C-alpha cells in the first residue's frame, strides 16, 4: 500500500509539461503577420505566458486593424489637401476680383463727385460771365478789369467749362432754347441766326442751353411768279 502511494507521488512530481500553442496571427515582437508553420504545426510558447496569449492576440489584431484603417485616410489625404487648396485658391481669386471692382467703382464715384462739384461752382459763376460779356460788348472791359476777367475765363475753361452757341449753327433743341422764330429762303433748314445768351456745358453735362433766335427755310416765290406770267402770256 505504501509502495503504491510512493509511486503515485512520484508520478505526480513528474507530470508532463503543459504545451501551449501560439496561434496568434500577428507577431507581438515585429508586429507583422506570421507565415503558417509547415505541416500545420504551430509555434509553442512557455506556459508562463499562456495566460496572456488571448489578450495579446486581441490587442495585436486590434492594433493591426487600427493601423490599416489609419493608413487608408493617409493615402487619400493628398487628394483632400489638393481639393482644399483649389477651393482656397478660387476664394482668393474671387476676393481679388471683387476688390478690384470695388476700387474701380470707388474711383469712378470719386471722379463723379469731383466733376459734380466743379460743375456746381462753374454754374454759379455763369451770371458773372454774362456780365463780363455784356461789359465787353459795350467797351467797358479794359485795363486791369479785363486782365482779371481773362484769367477767370481761362481758369474755368481749363477746369472743363465750355461755351457754345454761335450764329450759323444748326438748331438743336437739346442745347438751344428758341425764343424767336422767322423764315428765310437763305437757309436750308432751322438755323441759329441770333444768339441772345450763350450756353455752357461742363464735360457731358449741359449747365445752361443757349438762348437763340431760329430761322426756318422758306421756299422762294420767284418760280411761282414766273409761272403766273407765262400763264398770262398764253
PDB file of C-alpha atoms in Angstrom:
ATOM      1  CA  UNK A   1       0.000   0.000   0.000  1.00  0.00           C
ATOM      2  CA  UNK A   2       2.874   2.253   0.928  1.00  0.00           C
ATOM      3  CA  UNK A   3       4.600   1.421  -2.355  1.00  0.00           C
ATOM      4  CA  UNK A   4       1.518   2.401  -4.339  1.00  0.00           C
ATOM      5  CA  UNK A   5       1.363   5.778  -2.607  1.00  0.00           C
ATOM      6  CA  UNK A   6       5.032   6.484  -3.237  1.00  0.00           C
ATOM      7  CA  UNK A   7       4.609   5.580  -6.871  1.00  0.00           C
ATOM      8  CA  UNK A   8       1.648   7.905  -7.172  1.00  0.00           C
ATOM      9  CA  UNK A   9       3.636  10.699  -5.519  1.00  0.00           C
ATOM     10  CA  UNK A  10       6.490  10.101  -7.897  1.00  0.00           C
ATOM     11  CA  UNK A  11       4.133  10.232 -10.895  1.00  0.00           C
ATOM     12  CA  UNK A  12       2.599  13.488  -9.655  1.00  0.00           C
ATOM     13  CA  UNK A  13       6.055  15.052  -9.370  1.00  0.00           C
ATOM     14  CA  UNK A  14       6.854  14.041 -12.908  1.00  0.00           C
ATOM     15  CA  UNK A  15       3.790  15.467 -14.659  1.00  0.00           C
ATOM     16  CA  UNK A  16       4.139  16.093 -18.345  1.00  0.00           C
ATOM     17  CA  UNK A  17       4.854  19.729 -19.201  1.00  0.00           C
ATOM     18  CA  UNK A  18       1.933  21.848 -20.434  1.00  0.00           C
ATOM     19  CA  UNK A  19       2.253  22.686 -24.093  1.00  0.00           C
ATOM     20  CA  UNK A  20       0.734  25.992 -25.215  1.00  0.00           C
ATOM     21  CA  UNK A  21       0.412  26.561 -28.882  1.00  0.00           C
ATOM     22  CA  UNK A  22       0.828  30.171 -30.098  1.00  0.00           C
ATOM     23  CA  UNK A  23      -1.983  30.753 -32.535  1.00  0.00           C
ATOM     24  CA  UNK A  24      -1.531  34.479 -32.854  1.00  0.00           C
ATOM     25  CA  UNK A  25      -1.590  35.691 -36.411  1.00  0.00           C
ATOM     26  CA  UNK A  26       0.424  38.815 -35.504  1.00  0.00           C
ATOM     27  CA  UNK A  27       3.943  38.502 -34.130  1.00  0.00           C
ATOM     28  CA  UNK A  28       3.980  40.594 -30.888  1.00  0.00           C
ATOM     29  CA  UNK A  29       7.655  41.484 -31.399  1.00  0.00           C
ATOM     30  CA  UNK A  30       7.681  42.502 -35.091  1.00  0.00           C
ATOM     31  CA  UNK A  31       4.007  43.457 -35.489  1.00  0.00           C
ATOM     32  CA  UNK A  32       3.747  41.600 -38.800  1.00  0.00           C
ATOM     33  CA  UNK A  33       1.608  38.693 -39.865  1.00  0.00           C
ATOM     34  CA  UNK A  34       3.073  35.235 -39.334  1.00  0.00           C
ATOM     35  CA  UNK A  35       3.501  32.671 -42.043  1.00  0.00           C
ATOM     36  CA  UNK A  36       1.759  29.387 -41.197  1.00  0.00           C
ATOM     37  CA  UNK A  37       4.207  26.738 -39.998  1.00  0.00           C
ATOM     38  CA  UNK A  38       4.807  23.764 -42.337  1.00  0.00           C
ATOM     39  CA  UNK A  39       2.635  20.648 -41.884  1.00  0.00           C
ATOM     40  CA  UNK A  40       0.167  22.691 -39.902  1.00  0.00           C
ATOM     41  CA  UNK A  41       2.453  22.814 -36.845  1.00  0.00           C
ATOM     42  CA  UNK A  42       2.131  25.795 -34.600  1.00  0.00           C
ATOM     43  CA  UNK A  43       4.777  27.545 -32.556  1.00  0.00           C
ATOM     44  CA  UNK A  44       4.968  26.601 -28.889  1.00  0.00           C
ATOM     45  CA  UNK A  45       5.479  29.081 -26.107  1.00  0.00           C
ATOM     46  CA  UNK A  46       6.262  28.576 -22.452  1.00  0.00           C
ATOM     47  CA  UNK A  47       3.450  28.096 -20.015  1.00  0.00           C
ATOM     48  CA  UNK A  48       4.444  31.288 -18.175  1.00  0.00           C
ATOM     49  CA  UNK A  49       2.926  33.465 -20.896  1.00  0.00           C
ATOM     50  CA  UNK A  50      -0.020  31.263 -21.713  1.00  0.00           C
ATOM     51  CA  UNK A  51      -2.355  33.275 -19.531  1.00  0.00           C
ATOM     52  CA  UNK A  52      -1.839  36.438 -21.549  1.00  0.00           C
ATOM     53  CA  UNK A  53      -1.903  34.971 -25.031  1.00  0.00           C
ATOM     54  CA  UNK A  54      -5.554  35.660 -25.719  1.00  0.00           C
ATOM     55  CA  UNK A  55      -5.288  39.269 -24.526  1.00  0.00           C
ATOM     56  CA  UNK A  56      -2.148  39.903 -26.576  1.00  0.00           C
ATOM     57  CA  UNK A  57      -3.677  38.325 -29.657  1.00  0.00           C
ATOM     58  CA  UNK A  58      -6.748  40.507 -29.319  1.00  0.00           C
ATOM     59  CA  UNK A  59      -4.688  43.660 -28.761  1.00  0.00           C
ATOM     60  CA  UNK A  60      -2.374  42.839 -31.679  1.00  0.00           C
ATOM     61  CA  UNK A  61      -5.284  42.264 -34.037  1.00  0.00           C
ATOM     62  CA  UNK A  62      -6.988  45.485 -32.945  1.00  0.00           C
ATOM     63  CA  UNK A  63      -3.709  47.365 -33.382  1.00  0.00           C
ATOM     64  CA  UNK A  64      -3.247  45.924 -36.884  1.00  0.00           C
ATOM     65  CA  UNK A  65      -6.804  46.826 -37.854  1.00  0.00           C
ATOM     66  CA  UNK A  66      -6.331  50.315 -36.485  1.00  0.00           C
ATOM     67  CA  UNK A  67      -3.106  50.710 -38.453  1.00  0.00           C
ATOM     68  CA  UNK A  68      -4.813  49.620 -41.658  1.00  0.00           C
ATOM     69  CA  UNK A  69      -7.755  51.966 -41.088  1.00  0.00           C
ATOM     70  CA  UNK A  70      -5.366  54.824 -40.337  1.00  0.00           C
ATOM     71  CA  UNK A  71      -3.384  54.072 -43.480  1.00  0.00           C
ATOM     72  CA  UNK A  72      -6.440  54.421 -45.693  1.00  0.00           C
ATOM     73  CA  UNK A  73      -7.078  58.138 -44.844  1.00  0.00           C
ATOM     74  CA  UNK A  74      -3.345  58.757 -45.162  1.00  0.00           C
ATOM     75  CA  UNK A  75      -3.479  57.542 -48.742  1.00  0.00           C
ATOM     76  CA  UNK A  76      -6.457  59.764 -49.517  1.00  0.00           C
ATOM     77  CA  UNK A  77      -5.033  62.736 -47.630  1.00  0.00           C
ATOM     78  CA  UNK A  78      -3.131  64.321 -50.593  1.00  0.00           C
ATOM     79  CA  UNK A  79      -6.313  64.431 -52.681  1.00  0.00           C
ATOM     80  CA  UNK A  80      -8.198  66.091 -49.840  1.00  0.00           C
ATOM     81  CA  UNK A  81      -5.435  68.643 -49.349  1.00  0.00           C
ATOM     82  CA  UNK A  82      -5.356  69.416 -53.070  1.00  0.00           C
ATOM     83  CA  UNK A  83      -9.116  69.951 -53.080  1.00  0.00           C
ATOM     84  CA  UNK A  84      -8.812  72.308 -50.129  1.00  0.00           C
ATOM     85  CA  UNK A  85      -6.003  74.211 -51.854  1.00  0.00           C
ATOM     86  CA  UNK A  86      -8.114  74.560 -55.006  1.00  0.00           C
ATOM     87  CA  UNK A  87     -11.064  75.884 -53.016  1.00  0.00           C
ATOM     88  CA  UNK A  88      -8.898  78.398 -51.171  1.00  0.00           C
ATOM     89  CA  UNK A  89      -7.311  79.497 -54.461  1.00  0.00           C
ATOM     90  CA  UNK A  90     -10.738  80.016 -56.022  1.00  0.00           C
ATOM     91  CA  UNK A  91     -11.845  82.026 -52.984  1.00  0.00           C
ATOM     92  CA  UNK A  92      -8.720  84.171 -53.200  1.00  0.00           C
ATOM     93  CA  UNK A  93      -9.278  84.866 -56.902  1.00  0.00           C
ATOM     94  CA  UNK A  94     -12.895  85.795 -56.272  1.00  0.00           C
ATOM     95  CA  UNK A  95     -11.990  88.154 -53.421  1.00  0.00           C
ATOM     96  CA  UNK A  96      -9.237  89.734 -55.539  1.00  0.00           C
ATOM     97  CA  UNK A  97     -11.663  90.338 -58.416  1.00  0.00           C
ATOM     98  CA  UNK A  98     -14.266  91.804 -56.058  1.00  0.00           C
ATOM     99  CA  UNK A  99     -11.670  94.120 -54.538  1.00  0.00           C
ATOM    100  CA  UNK A 100     -10.523  95.277 -57.996  1.00  0.00           C
ATOM    101  CA  UNK A 101     -14.127  96.031 -58.987  1.00  0.00           C
ATOM    102  CA  UNK A 102     -14.637  97.846 -55.686  1.00  0.00           C
ATOM    103  CA  UNK A 103     -11.578 100.026 -56.306  1.00  0.00           C
ATOM    104  CA  UNK A 104     -12.771 100.885 -59.827  1.00  0.00           C
ATOM    105  CA  UNK A 105     -16.233 101.742 -58.537  1.00  0.00           C
ATOM    106  CA  UNK A 106     -14.800 103.943 -55.762  1.00  0.00           C
ATOM    107  CA  UNK A 107     -12.506 105.714 -58.222  1.00  0.00           C
ATOM    108  CA  UNK A 108     -15.374 106.273 -60.645  1.00  0.00           C
ATOM    109  CA  UNK A 109     -17.593 107.641 -57.873  1.00  0.00           C
ATOM    110  CA  UNK A 110     -14.793 109.905 -56.663  1.00  0.00           C
ATOM    111  CA  UNK A 111     -14.288 111.357 -60.135  1.00  0.00           C
ATOM    112  CA  UNK A 112     -18.033 111.852 -60.498  1.00  0.00           C
ATOM    113  CA  UNK A 113     -18.213 113.726 -57.187  1.00  0.00           C
ATOM    114  CA  UNK A 114     -15.270 115.953 -58.169  1.00  0.00           C
ATOM    115  CA  UNK A 115     -16.801 116.708 -61.584  1.00  0.00           C
ATOM    116  CA  UNK A 116     -20.140 117.481 -59.968  1.00  0.00           C
ATOM    117  CA  UNK A 117     -18.521 119.888 -57.510  1.00  0.00           C
ATOM    118  CA  UNK A 118     -16.662 121.688 -60.305  1.00  0.00           C
ATOM    119  CA  UNK A 119     -19.820 121.907 -62.410  1.00  0.00           C
ATOM    120  CA  UNK A 120     -21.724 123.354 -59.457  1.00  0.00           C
ATOM    121  CA  UNK A 121     -19.134 126.096 -58.913  1.00  0.00           C
ATOM    122  CA  UNK A 122     -18.984 126.873 -62.623  1.00  0.00           C
ATOM    123  CA  UNK A 123     -22.777 127.061 -62.778  1.00  0.00           C
ATOM    124  CA  UNK A 124     -22.810 129.663 -60.004  1.00  0.00           C
ATOM    125  CA  UNK A 125     -20.362 131.808 -61.993  1.00  0.00           C
ATOM    126  CA  UNK A 126     -22.357 131.842 -65.248  1.00  0.00           C
ATOM    127  CA  UNK A 127     -24.093 135.099 -64.338  1.00  0.00           C
ATOM    128  CA  UNK A 128     -20.657 136.659 -63.743  1.00  0.00           C
ATOM    129  CA  UNK A 129     -19.575 135.535 -67.202  1.00  0.00           C
ATOM    130  CA  UNK A 130     -22.735 137.091 -68.683  1.00  0.00           C
ATOM    131  CA  UNK A 131     -21.881 140.417 -67.034  1.00  0.00           C
ATOM    132  CA  UNK A 132     -18.330 140.242 -68.365  1.00  0.00           C
ATOM    133  CA  UNK A 133     -19.612 139.508 -71.870  1.00  0.00           C
ATOM    134  CA  UNK A 134     -22.036 142.484 -71.788  1.00  0.00           C
ATOM    135  CA  UNK A 135     -19.298 144.743 -70.454  1.00  0.00           C
ATOM    136  CA  UNK A 136     -17.032 143.691 -73.309  1.00  0.00           C
ATOM    137  CA  UNK A 137     -19.811 144.312 -75.847  1.00  0.00           C
ATOM    138  CA  UNK A 138     -20.234 147.887 -74.508  1.00  0.00           C
ATOM    139  CA  UNK A 139     -16.473 148.553 -74.453  1.00  0.00           C
ATOM    140  CA  UNK A 140     -16.260 148.713 -70.664  1.00  0.00           C
ATOM    141  CA  UNK A 141     -13.968 145.713 -70.286  1.00  0.00           C
ATOM    142  CA  UNK A 142     -10.427 147.124 -70.371  1.00  0.00           C
ATOM    143  CA  UNK A 143      -7.313 147.609 -68.278  1.00  0.00           C
ATOM    144  CA  UNK A 144      -6.837 145.639 -65.062  1.00  0.00           C
ATOM    145  CA  UNK A 145     -10.517 144.664 -65.060  1.00  0.00           C
ATOM    146  CA  UNK A 146     -10.054 142.924 -68.425  1.00  0.00           C
ATOM    147  CA  UNK A 147      -6.928 141.093 -67.197  1.00  0.00           C
ATOM    148  CA  UNK A 148      -8.829 139.697 -64.209  1.00  0.00           C
ATOM    149  CA  UNK A 149     -11.772 138.709 -66.432  1.00  0.00           C
ATOM    150  CA  UNK A 150      -9.468 136.894 -68.866  1.00  0.00           C
ATOM    151  CA  UNK A 151      -7.847 134.933 -66.002  1.00  0.00           C
ATOM    152  CA  UNK A 152     -11.254 133.936 -64.663  1.00  0.00           C
ATOM    153  CA  UNK A 153     -12.457 132.708 -68.062  1.00  0.00           C
ATOM    154  CA  UNK A 154      -9.188 130.830 -68.687  1.00  0.00           C
ATOM    155  CA  UNK A 155      -9.390 129.124 -65.282  1.00  0.00           C
ATOM    156  CA  UNK A 156     -12.977 127.981 -65.876  1.00  0.00           C
ATOM    157  CA  UNK A 157     -12.138 126.734 -69.352  1.00  0.00           C
ATOM    158  CA  UNK A 158      -9.170 124.722 -68.049  1.00  0.00           C
ATOM    159  CA  UNK A 159     -11.446 123.178 -65.411  1.00  0.00           C
ATOM    160  CA  UNK A 160     -13.800 121.903 -68.148  1.00  0.00           C
ATOM    161  CA  UNK A 161     -16.285 124.719 -68.789  1.00  0.00           C
ATOM    162  CA  UNK A 162     -17.132 125.225 -72.461  1.00  0.00           C
ATOM    163  CA  UNK A 163     -19.296 127.898 -74.079  1.00  0.00           C
ATOM    164  CA  UNK A 164     -21.442 127.109 -77.113  1.00  0.00           C
ATOM    165  CA  UNK A 165     -23.991 128.847 -79.303  1.00  0.00           C
ATOM    166  CA  UNK A 166     -22.962 130.877 -82.331  1.00  0.00           C
ATOM    167  CA  UNK A 167     -24.721 132.362 -85.330  1.00  0.00           C
ATOM    168  CA  UNK A 168     -24.947 129.910 -88.204  1.00  0.00           C
ATOM    169  CA  UNK A 169     -25.152 126.795 -86.005  1.00  0.00           C
ATOM    170  CA  UNK A 170     -27.778 124.201 -86.864  1.00  0.00           C
ATOM    171  CA  UNK A 171     -30.622 124.414 -84.388  1.00  0.00           C
ATOM    172  CA  UNK A 172     -30.517 121.624 -81.799  1.00  0.00           C
ATOM    173  CA  UNK A 173     -33.397 121.621 -79.300  1.00  0.00           C
ATOM    174  CA  UNK A 174     -31.288 119.675 -76.779  1.00  0.00           C
ATOM    175  CA  UNK A 175     -28.822 122.555 -76.378  1.00  0.00           C
ATOM    176  CA  UNK A 176     -30.672 125.553 -77.850  1.00  0.00           C
ATOM    177  CA  UNK A 177     -33.659 127.407 -76.423  1.00  0.00           C
ATOM    178  CA  UNK A 178     -35.540 129.134 -79.253  1.00  0.00           C
ATOM    179  CA  UNK A 179     -37.237 132.383 -78.177  1.00  0.00           C
ATOM    180  CA  UNK A 180     -37.676 133.906 -81.654  1.00  0.00           C
ATOM    181  CA  UNK A 181     -38.665 132.339 -84.938  1.00  0.00           C
ATOM    182  CA  UNK A 182     -38.607 133.526 -88.561  1.00  0.00           C
ATOM    183  CA  UNK A 183     -38.351 132.151 -92.099  1.00  0.00           C
ATOM    184  CA  UNK A 184     -35.997 132.927 -94.956  1.00  0.00           C
ATOM    185  CA  UNK A 185     -35.060 131.386 -98.302  1.00  0.00           C
ATOM    186  CA  UNK A 186     -31.384 131.950 -97.434  1.00  0.00           C
ATOM    187  CA  UNK A 187     -31.249 128.982 -95.059  1.00  0.00           C
ATOM    188  CA  UNK A 188     -31.724 125.308 -95.884  1.00  0.00           C
ATOM    189  CA  UNK A 189     -33.109 124.333 -92.511  1.00  0.00           C
ATOM    190  CA  UNK A 190     -33.613 125.526 -88.917  1.00  0.00           C
ATOM    191  CA  UNK A 191     -30.595 127.716 -88.254  1.00  0.00           C
ATOM    192  CA  UNK A 192     -29.452 129.880 -85.348  1.00  0.00           C
ATOM    193  CA  UNK A 193     -29.378 133.435 -86.669  1.00  0.00           C
ATOM    194  CA  UNK A 194     -29.091 135.386 -83.388  1.00  0.00           C
ATOM    195  CA  UNK A 195     -27.569 134.415 -80.021  1.00  0.00           C
ATOM    196  CA  UNK A 196     -29.289 136.225 -77.179  1.00  0.00           C
ATOM    197  CA  UNK A 197     -27.431 134.395 -74.406  1.00  0.00           C
ATOM    198  CA  UNK A 198     -24.573 131.931 -74.702  1.00  0.00           C
ATOM    199  CA  UNK A 199     -24.928 128.376 -73.471  1.00  0.00           C
ATOM    200  CA  UNK A 200     -22.423 126.470 -71.325  1.00  0.00           C
ATOM    201  CA  UNK A 201     -21.583 122.831 -70.773  1.00  0.00           C
ATOM    202  CA  UNK A 202     -19.243 121.152 -68.331  1.00  0.00           C
ATOM    203  CA  UNK A 203     -17.957 117.907 -69.771  1.00  0.00           C
ATOM    204  CA  UNK A 204     -21.014 115.993 -70.956  1.00  0.00           C
ATOM    205  CA  UNK A 205     -23.357 117.977 -68.714  1.00  0.00           C
ATOM    206  CA  UNK A 206     -25.262 120.949 -70.154  1.00  0.00           C
ATOM    207  CA  UNK A 207     -25.310 123.644 -67.466  1.00  0.00           C
ATOM    208  CA  UNK A 208     -27.438 126.052 -69.464  1.00  0.00           C
ATOM    209  CA  UNK A 209     -28.905 125.976 -73.005  1.00  0.00           C
ATOM    210  CA  UNK A 210     -28.173 128.813 -75.384  1.00  0.00           C
ATOM    211  CA  UNK A 211     -30.994 131.308 -75.873  1.00  0.00           C
ATOM    212  CA  UNK A 212     -31.281 131.914 -79.635  1.00  0.00           C
ATOM    213  CA  UNK A 213     -33.416 133.123 -82.499  1.00  0.00           C
ATOM    214  CA  UNK A 214     -34.144 130.472 -85.147  1.00  0.00           C
ATOM    215  CA  UNK A 215     -34.818 130.916 -88.842  1.00  0.00           C
ATOM    216  CA  UNK A 216     -36.504 128.215 -90.916  1.00  0.00           C
ATOM    217  CA  UNK A 217     -36.248 127.700 -94.655  1.00  0.00           C
ATOM    218  CA  UNK A 218     -38.879 129.417 -96.796  1.00  0.00           C
ATOM    219  CA  UNK A 219     -39.320 128.455-100.472  1.00  0.00           C
ATOM    220  CA  UNK A 220     -38.629 131.283-102.923  1.00  0.00           C
ATOM    221  CA  UNK A 221     -41.695 132.953-104.525  1.00  0.00           C
ATOM    222  CA  UNK A 222     -39.916 133.770-107.845  1.00  0.00           C
ATOM    223  CA  UNK A 223     -40.674 130.450-109.621  1.00  0.00           C
ATOM    224  CA  UNK A 224     -44.357 130.828-108.827  1.00  0.00           C
ATOM    225  CA  UNK A 225     -44.375 134.391-110.174  1.00  0.00           C
ATOM    226  CA  UNK A 226     -42.659 133.228-113.378  1.00  0.00           C
ATOM    227  CA  UNK A 227     -45.287 130.542-113.853  1.00  0.00           C
ATOM    228  CA  UNK A 228     -48.062 133.136-113.442  1.00  0.00           C
ATOM    229  CA  UNK A 229     -46.520 135.411-116.106  1.00  0.00           C
ATOM    230  CA  UNK A 230     -46.199 132.555-118.570  1.00  0.00           C
ATOM    231  CA  UNK A 231     -49.854 131.652-117.997  1.00  0.00           C
ATOM    232  CA  UNK A 232     -50.967 135.230-118.731  1.00  0.00           C
ATOM    233  CA  UNK A 233     -48.949 135.326-121.978  1.00  0.00           C
ATOM    234  CA  UNK A 234     -50.505 132.089-123.116  1.00  0.00           C
TER     235      UNK A 234
END
